[in-house]
Amino acid sequence: MQPLFDLHTHTIASGHAYSTLKENIEEAARIGLKALGTSEHAERMPGTAHRMYFMNFKVIPRELNGVIIYNGIEANIYGEKGEIDVHPSIIDRLDYIIASMHLPCIENLGEAGNTKAILGAIENPKVTIIGHPDDSRLPIKMDEIAAAAAECHTALEVNNSSMHPLNFRENAKENILEMLDYAKKYKTNIILGTDSHICYEVGKFDRALEVLEESAFPEELVVNFEMDRLPLVLNKTE
Ligand SMILES: [Zn+2]
Ligand SMILES: [Zn+2]
């Protein structure tokens, strides 16, 4: 099956990505995605957009070139209880929140500490996706993460960029295979994200699809394979 949407994409507004929203949308339309989510890094990431960027989403049409546009954010988990850097003034303007650990924004808290931080984010009702929980530099107890995500209806991401040979995240593929095994056990929803930082990566899920196949992962747990599963990862209060 082919993924119908990509909710993890960045533009020049993130400060270390290279395409505009228009270029990302045009690429999404060209390759036949039904929906595109834009998810700039939240404010603790050096060089990213100011919170006013997220306050002005109203100017973006909901549909362009036949692609439905969703306006999200990739929040930084920055505290041991899973605190995220999404200011209350923007929280209701977002269609969805991906919460991720990034080393510029949090230090390695050790396996128990990292796990606790991610569990806090999973339990946050505003967070619908945990981004790239796949990096051995930030070890976690995958069993607990997958069980809690299933319980809280939070999706775990298979991040296509993490498995790029030049990516700095460590042992991503092995960690993702482990995550998929526990996701099968607990029936945790999985979402594929490209984490594109240039338009040419939008909607390219080659490595993510390969790892799903290697894991013989059940299609019904993959959010991207059906449009009617998309609301599972949109703002739960919408
Ligand atoms: Zn980034
Ligand atoms: Zn990230």
mmCIF file of C-alpha atoms and ligand atoms in Angstrom:
data_model
loop_
_atom_site.group_PDB
_atom_site.id
_atom_site.type_symbol
_atom_site.label_atom_id
_atom_site.label_comp_id
_atom_site.label_asym_id
_atom_site.label_seq_id
_atom_site.Cartn_x
_atom_site.Cartn_y
_atom_site.Cartn_z
ATOM 1 C CA MET A 1 0.000 0.000 0.000
ATOM 2 C CA GLN A 2 1.082 3.578 -0.587
ATOM 3 C CA PRO A 3 1.008 6.330 2.056
ATOM 4 C CA LEU A 4 -1.634 8.959 1.217
ATOM 5 C CA PHE A 5 -0.290 11.780 3.345
ATOM 6 C CA ASP A 6 2.861 13.145 4.949
ATOM 7 C CA LEU A 7 2.444 15.145 8.151
ATOM 8 C CA HIS A 8 6.118 15.573 9.033
ATOM 9 C CA THR A 9 7.642 18.207 6.746
ATOM 10 C CA HIS A 10 9.704 21.347 7.277
ATOM 11 C CA THR A 11 10.181 24.548 5.280
ATOM 12 C CA ILE A 12 12.710 27.377 5.370
ATOM 13 C CA ALA A 13 10.777 28.660 8.397
ATOM 14 C CA SER A 14 12.477 25.957 10.492
ATOM 15 C CA GLY A 15 15.856 27.602 9.894
ATOM 16 C CA HIS A 16 17.739 24.505 8.680
ATOM 17 C CA ALA A 17 15.458 23.383 5.836
ATOM 18 C CA TYR A 18 15.620 24.526 2.244
ATOM 19 C CA SER A 19 12.204 24.745 0.573
ATOM 20 C CA THR A 20 9.152 26.947 0.827
ATOM 21 C CA LEU A 21 5.648 25.809 1.721
ATOM 22 C CA LYS A 22 4.660 26.420 -1.925
ATOM 23 C CA GLU A 23 7.436 24.104 -3.136
ATOM 24 C CA ASN A 24 6.414 21.410 -0.648
ATOM 25 C CA ILE A 25 2.755 21.665 -1.680
ATOM 26 C CA GLU A 26 3.647 21.499 -5.384
ATOM 27 C CA GLU A 27 5.766 18.415 -4.789
ATOM 28 C CA ALA A 28 2.981 16.793 -2.750
ATOM 29 C CA ALA A 29 0.521 17.442 -5.598
ATOM 30 C CA ARG A 30 2.971 16.208 -8.229
ATOM 31 C CA ILE A 31 3.477 12.864 -6.535
ATOM 32 C CA GLY A 32 -0.232 12.449 -5.734
ATOM 33 C CA LEU A 33 -0.405 12.898 -1.962
ATOM 34 C CA LYS A 34 -3.952 13.586 -0.757
ATOM 35 C CA ALA A 35 -2.863 15.641 2.242
ATOM 36 C CA LEU A 36 0.250 17.447 3.436
ATOM 37 C CA GLY A 37 1.027 18.547 6.952
ATOM 38 C CA THR A 38 3.541 21.265 7.660
ATOM 39 C CA SER A 39 5.326 20.844 10.981
ATOM 40 C CA GLU A 40 7.997 23.427 11.689
ATOM 41 C CA HIS A 41 10.151 23.024 14.756
ATOM 42 C CA ALA A 42 8.764 24.754 17.847
ATOM 43 C CA GLU A 43 10.478 27.660 19.533
ATOM 44 C CA ARG A 44 13.268 25.965 21.502
ATOM 45 C CA MET A 45 14.951 24.774 18.288
ATOM 46 C CA PRO A 46 17.694 27.279 17.420
ATOM 47 C CA GLY A 47 16.828 29.352 14.356
ATOM 48 C CA THR A 48 13.207 28.238 13.949
ATOM 49 C CA ALA A 49 10.115 30.378 13.448
ATOM 50 C CA HIS A 50 8.757 32.726 16.081
ATOM 51 C CA ARG A 51 5.449 31.751 17.654
ATOM 52 C CA MET A 52 3.728 34.406 15.509
ATOM 53 C CA TYR A 53 4.395 32.164 12.498
ATOM 54 C CA PHE A 54 2.028 29.602 13.994
ATOM 55 C CA MET A 55 -0.517 32.257 14.960
ATOM 56 C CA ASN A 56 -1.055 33.266 11.333
ATOM 57 C CA PHE A 57 -1.972 29.886 9.833
ATOM 58 C CA LYS A 58 -5.399 31.297 8.949
ATOM 59 C CA VAL A 59 -3.953 32.702 5.702
ATOM 60 C CA ILE A 60 -3.125 29.238 4.358
ATOM 61 C CA PRO A 61 -5.967 27.781 2.270
ATOM 62 C CA ARG A 62 -7.200 24.369 3.461
ATOM 63 C CA GLU A 63 -6.809 22.900 -0.004
ATOM 64 C CA LEU A 64 -4.272 23.763 -2.714
ATOM 65 C CA ASN A 65 -3.536 21.937 -5.988
ATOM 66 C CA GLY A 66 -5.877 19.160 -4.844
ATOM 67 C CA VAL A 67 -3.922 18.594 -1.620
ATOM 68 C CA ILE A 68 -5.539 19.170 1.789
ATOM 69 C CA ILE A 69 -3.191 21.216 3.977
ATOM 70 C CA TYR A 70 -2.845 20.678 7.709
ATOM 71 C CA ASN A 71 -0.923 23.061 9.935
ATOM 72 C CA GLY A 72 0.959 21.416 12.725
ATOM 73 C CA ILE A 73 4.148 21.797 14.720
ATOM 74 C CA GLU A 74 7.022 19.597 15.785
ATOM 75 C CA ALA A 75 7.343 20.376 19.472
ATOM 76 C CA ASN A 76 10.473 19.775 21.506
ATOM 77 C CA ILE A 77 10.148 17.591 24.560
ATOM 78 C CA TYR A 78 12.407 19.574 26.911
ATOM 79 C CA GLY A 79 11.689 18.346 30.439
ATOM 80 C CA GLU A 80 11.695 15.060 32.307
ATOM 81 C CA LYS A 81 7.909 15.080 32.640
ATOM 82 C CA GLY A 82 7.458 15.427 28.888
ATOM 83 C CA GLU A 83 6.944 19.181 28.860
ATOM 84 C CA ILE A 84 6.689 20.609 25.315
ATOM 85 C CA ASP A 85 7.430 24.087 23.989
ATOM 86 C CA VAL A 86 4.040 24.936 22.492
ATOM 87 C CA HIS A 87 2.856 28.261 23.868
ATOM 88 C CA PRO A 88 -0.804 28.393 25.015
ATOM 89 C CA SER A 89 -1.435 31.242 22.545
ATOM 90 C CA ILE A 90 -0.907 28.934 19.557
ATOM 91 C CA ILE A 91 -2.099 25.590 20.821
ATOM 92 C CA ASP A 92 -5.635 25.929 19.487
ATOM 93 C CA ARG A 93 -4.451 27.124 16.069
ATOM 94 C CA LEU A 94 -2.661 23.875 15.372
ATOM 95 C CA ASP A 95 -4.224 20.913 13.601
ATOM 96 C CA TYR A 96 -1.822 18.516 15.311
ATOM 97 C CA ILE A 97 1.290 18.307 17.460
ATOM 98 C CA ILE A 98 4.239 15.986 16.892
ATOM 99 C CA ALA A 99 6.378 15.778 20.044
ATOM 100 C CA SER A 100 10.026 14.779 19.614
ATOM 101 C CA MET A 101 13.254 14.723 21.574
ATOM 102 C CA HIS A 102 16.056 16.706 19.939
ATOM 103 C CA LEU A 103 19.516 16.869 21.433
ATOM 104 C CA PRO A 104 19.881 20.644 21.026
ATOM 105 C CA CYS A 105 16.754 21.013 23.205
ATOM 106 C CA ILE A 106 17.142 18.285 25.835
ATOM 107 C CA GLU A 107 20.065 16.271 27.127
ATOM 108 C CA ASN A 108 20.152 12.510 27.346
ATOM 109 C CA LEU A 109 18.310 11.737 30.616
ATOM 110 C CA GLY A 110 19.284 8.067 30.520
ATOM 111 C CA GLU A 111 16.949 5.228 29.584
ATOM 112 C CA ALA A 112 14.592 5.686 32.545
ATOM 113 C CA GLY A 113 14.552 9.480 32.244
ATOM 114 C CA ASN A 114 14.050 9.553 28.471
ATOM 115 C CA THR A 115 11.258 7.004 28.788
ATOM 116 C CA LYS A 116 9.527 9.072 31.465
ATOM 117 C CA ALA A 117 9.780 12.208 29.311
ATOM 118 C CA ILE A 118 8.269 10.492 26.281
ATOM 119 C CA LEU A 119 5.539 8.902 28.415
ATOM 120 C CA GLY A 120 4.637 12.402 29.641
ATOM 121 C CA ALA A 121 4.280 13.585 26.043
ATOM 122 C CA ILE A 122 2.251 10.487 25.084
ATOM 123 C CA GLU A 123 -0.178 11.253 27.896
ATOM 124 C CA ASN A 124 -0.569 14.900 26.820
ATOM 125 C CA PRO A 125 -4.007 14.999 25.133
ATOM 126 C CA LYS A 126 -2.752 17.611 22.638
ATOM 127 C CA VAL A 127 0.052 15.396 21.352
ATOM 128 C CA THR A 128 -1.054 12.930 18.689
ATOM 129 C CA ILE A 129 2.308 11.791 17.295
ATOM 130 C CA ILE A 130 5.674 10.974 18.880
ATOM 131 C CA GLY A 131 8.363 11.866 16.339
ATOM 132 C CA HIS A 132 11.322 9.543 15.661
ATOM 133 C CA PRO A 133 11.560 7.571 18.951
ATOM 134 C CA ASP A 134 14.403 5.667 17.315
ATOM 135 C CA ASP A 135 17.751 7.130 18.375
ATOM 136 C CA SER A 136 20.214 5.154 20.493
ATOM 137 C CA ARG A 137 21.749 8.451 21.641
ATOM 138 C CA LEU A 138 18.451 8.881 23.562
ATOM 139 C CA PRO A 139 17.707 5.312 24.707
ATOM 140 C CA ILE A 140 14.142 4.416 25.757
ATOM 141 C CA LYS A 141 12.203 1.405 26.962
ATOM 142 C CA MET A 142 10.313 0.662 23.760
ATOM 143 C CA ASP A 143 7.993 -1.835 25.429
ATOM 144 C CA GLU A 144 6.603 0.819 27.805
ATOM 145 C CA ILE A 145 6.418 3.492 25.097
ATOM 146 C CA ALA A 146 4.446 1.278 22.702
ATOM 147 C CA ALA A 147 2.050 0.121 25.433
ATOM 148 C CA ALA A 148 1.343 3.681 26.634
ATOM 149 C CA ALA A 149 0.936 5.001 23.087
ATOM 150 C CA ALA A 150 -1.694 2.342 22.379
ATOM 151 C CA GLU A 151 -3.495 3.187 25.620
ATOM 152 C CA CYS A 152 -3.509 6.960 24.923
ATOM 153 C CA HIS A 153 -4.210 6.684 21.159
ATOM 154 C CA THR A 154 -0.956 8.466 20.338
ATOM 155 C CA ALA A 155 0.770 7.335 17.147
ATOM 156 C CA LEU A 156 4.470 6.451 16.998
ATOM 157 C CA GLU A 157 6.381 7.595 13.954
ATOM 158 C CA VAL A 158 8.463 5.565 11.538
ATOM 159 C CA ASN A 159 10.727 8.374 10.347
ATOM 160 C CA ASN A 160 12.085 7.963 6.828
ATOM 161 C CA SER A 161 14.925 10.449 7.420
ATOM 162 C CA SER A 162 16.188 8.614 10.518
ATOM 163 C CA MET A 163 17.189 5.686 8.288
ATOM 164 C CA HIS A 164 19.065 7.855 5.783
ATOM 165 C CA PRO A 165 22.684 6.644 5.786
ATOM 166 C CA LEU A 166 23.972 10.136 6.661
ATOM 167 C CA ASN A 167 21.487 10.797 9.458
ATOM 168 C CA PHE A 168 23.049 11.432 12.854
ATOM 169 C CA ARG A 169 20.434 9.396 14.759
ATOM 170 C CA GLU A 170 22.002 6.105 15.830
ATOM 171 C CA ASN A 171 20.753 2.549 15.150
ATOM 172 C CA ALA A 172 17.460 3.917 13.853
ATOM 173 C CA LYS A 173 16.526 0.879 11.794
ATOM 174 C CA GLU A 174 17.123 -1.606 14.615
ATOM 175 C CA ASN A 175 15.203 0.602 17.031
ATOM 176 C CA ILE A 176 12.313 0.993 14.573
ATOM 177 C CA LEU A 177 12.120 -2.780 14.061
ATOM 178 C CA GLU A 178 11.909 -3.182 17.829
ATOM 179 C CA MET A 179 9.229 -0.480 18.003
ATOM 180 C CA LEU A 180 7.208 -2.243 15.296
ATOM 181 C CA ASP A 181 7.382 -5.537 17.171
ATOM 182 C CA TYR A 182 5.916 -3.934 20.299
ATOM 183 C CA ALA A 183 3.399 -1.988 18.210
ATOM 184 C CA LYS A 184 2.136 -5.311 16.846
ATOM 185 C CA LYS A 185 1.877 -6.672 20.380
ATOM 186 C CA TYR A 186 -0.094 -3.698 21.775
ATOM 187 C CA LYS A 187 -1.845 -2.646 18.522
ATOM 188 C CA THR A 188 -0.218 0.780 18.619
ATOM 189 C CA ASN A 189 -0.918 3.084 15.684
ATOM 190 C CA ILE A 190 2.107 3.819 13.532
ATOM 191 C CA ILE A 191 2.468 6.853 11.280
ATOM 192 C CA LEU A 192 5.052 7.203 8.532
ATOM 193 C CA GLY A 193 6.721 10.625 8.317
ATOM 194 C CA THR A 194 9.376 11.786 5.900
ATOM 195 C CA ASP A 195 10.703 14.577 8.131
ATOM 196 C CA SER A 196 11.614 16.277 4.863
ATOM 197 C CA HIS A 197 13.853 19.320 5.069
ATOM 198 C CA ILE A 198 13.797 19.891 1.292
ATOM 199 C CA CYS A 199 10.881 19.545 -1.113
ATOM 200 C CA TYR A 200 12.395 16.583 -2.970
ATOM 201 C CA GLU A 201 11.913 14.415 0.138
ATOM 202 C CA VAL A 202 8.205 15.219 0.598
ATOM 203 C CA GLY A 203 6.164 12.021 0.377
ATOM 204 C CA LYS A 204 9.218 9.791 -0.197
ATOM 205 C CA PHE A 205 8.764 6.862 2.154
ATOM 206 C CA ASP A 206 11.164 4.333 0.601
ATOM 207 C CA ARG A 207 13.042 3.324 3.758
ATOM 208 C CA ALA A 208 9.924 3.428 5.949
ATOM 209 C CA LEU A 209 8.026 1.112 3.591
ATOM 210 C CA GLU A 210 10.996 -1.230 3.442
ATOM 211 C CA VAL A 211 11.168 -1.551 7.211
ATOM 212 C CA LEU A 212 7.390 -2.177 7.446
ATOM 213 C CA GLU A 213 7.814 -4.993 4.972
ATOM 214 C CA GLU A 214 10.799 -6.420 6.803
ATOM 215 C CA SER A 215 8.728 -6.424 9.989
ATOM 216 C CA ALA A 216 5.641 -7.861 8.213
ATOM 217 C CA PHE A 217 3.775 -5.064 9.932
ATOM 218 C CA PRO A 218 -0.054 -5.155 9.750
ATOM 219 C CA GLU A 219 -1.375 -2.518 7.318
ATOM 220 C CA GLU A 220 -4.395 -1.723 9.469
ATOM 221 C CA LEU A 221 -2.158 -0.141 12.127
ATOM 222 C CA VAL A 222 -0.554 2.285 9.659
ATOM 223 C CA VAL A 223 -2.386 5.608 9.789
ATOM 224 C CA ASN A 224 -1.176 6.822 6.363
ATOM 225 C CA PHE A 225 -2.763 4.003 4.366
ATOM 226 C CA GLU A 226 -6.368 5.267 4.628
ATOM 227 C CA MET A 227 -7.673 8.843 4.553
ATOM 228 C CA ASP A 228 -10.318 8.016 7.140
ATOM 229 C CA ARG A 229 -7.515 7.257 9.624
ATOM 230 C CA LEU A 230 -6.104 10.788 9.347
ATOM 231 C CA PRO A 231 -8.393 12.192 12.105
ATOM 232 C CA LEU A 232 -6.671 9.776 14.516
ATOM 233 C CA VAL A 233 -3.644 12.085 14.470
ATOM 234 C CA LEU A 234 -5.383 15.457 14.275
ATOM 235 C CA ASN A 235 -6.048 17.578 17.354
ATOM 236 C CA LYS A 236 -8.193 15.350 19.549
ATOM 237 C CA THR A 237 -10.371 18.291 20.612
ATOM 238 C CA GLU A 238 -11.043 19.497 17.050
HETATM 239 ZN ZN ZN B 1 14.753 19.688 11.596
HETATM 240 ZN ZN ZN B 2 12.550 15.934 14.759
#
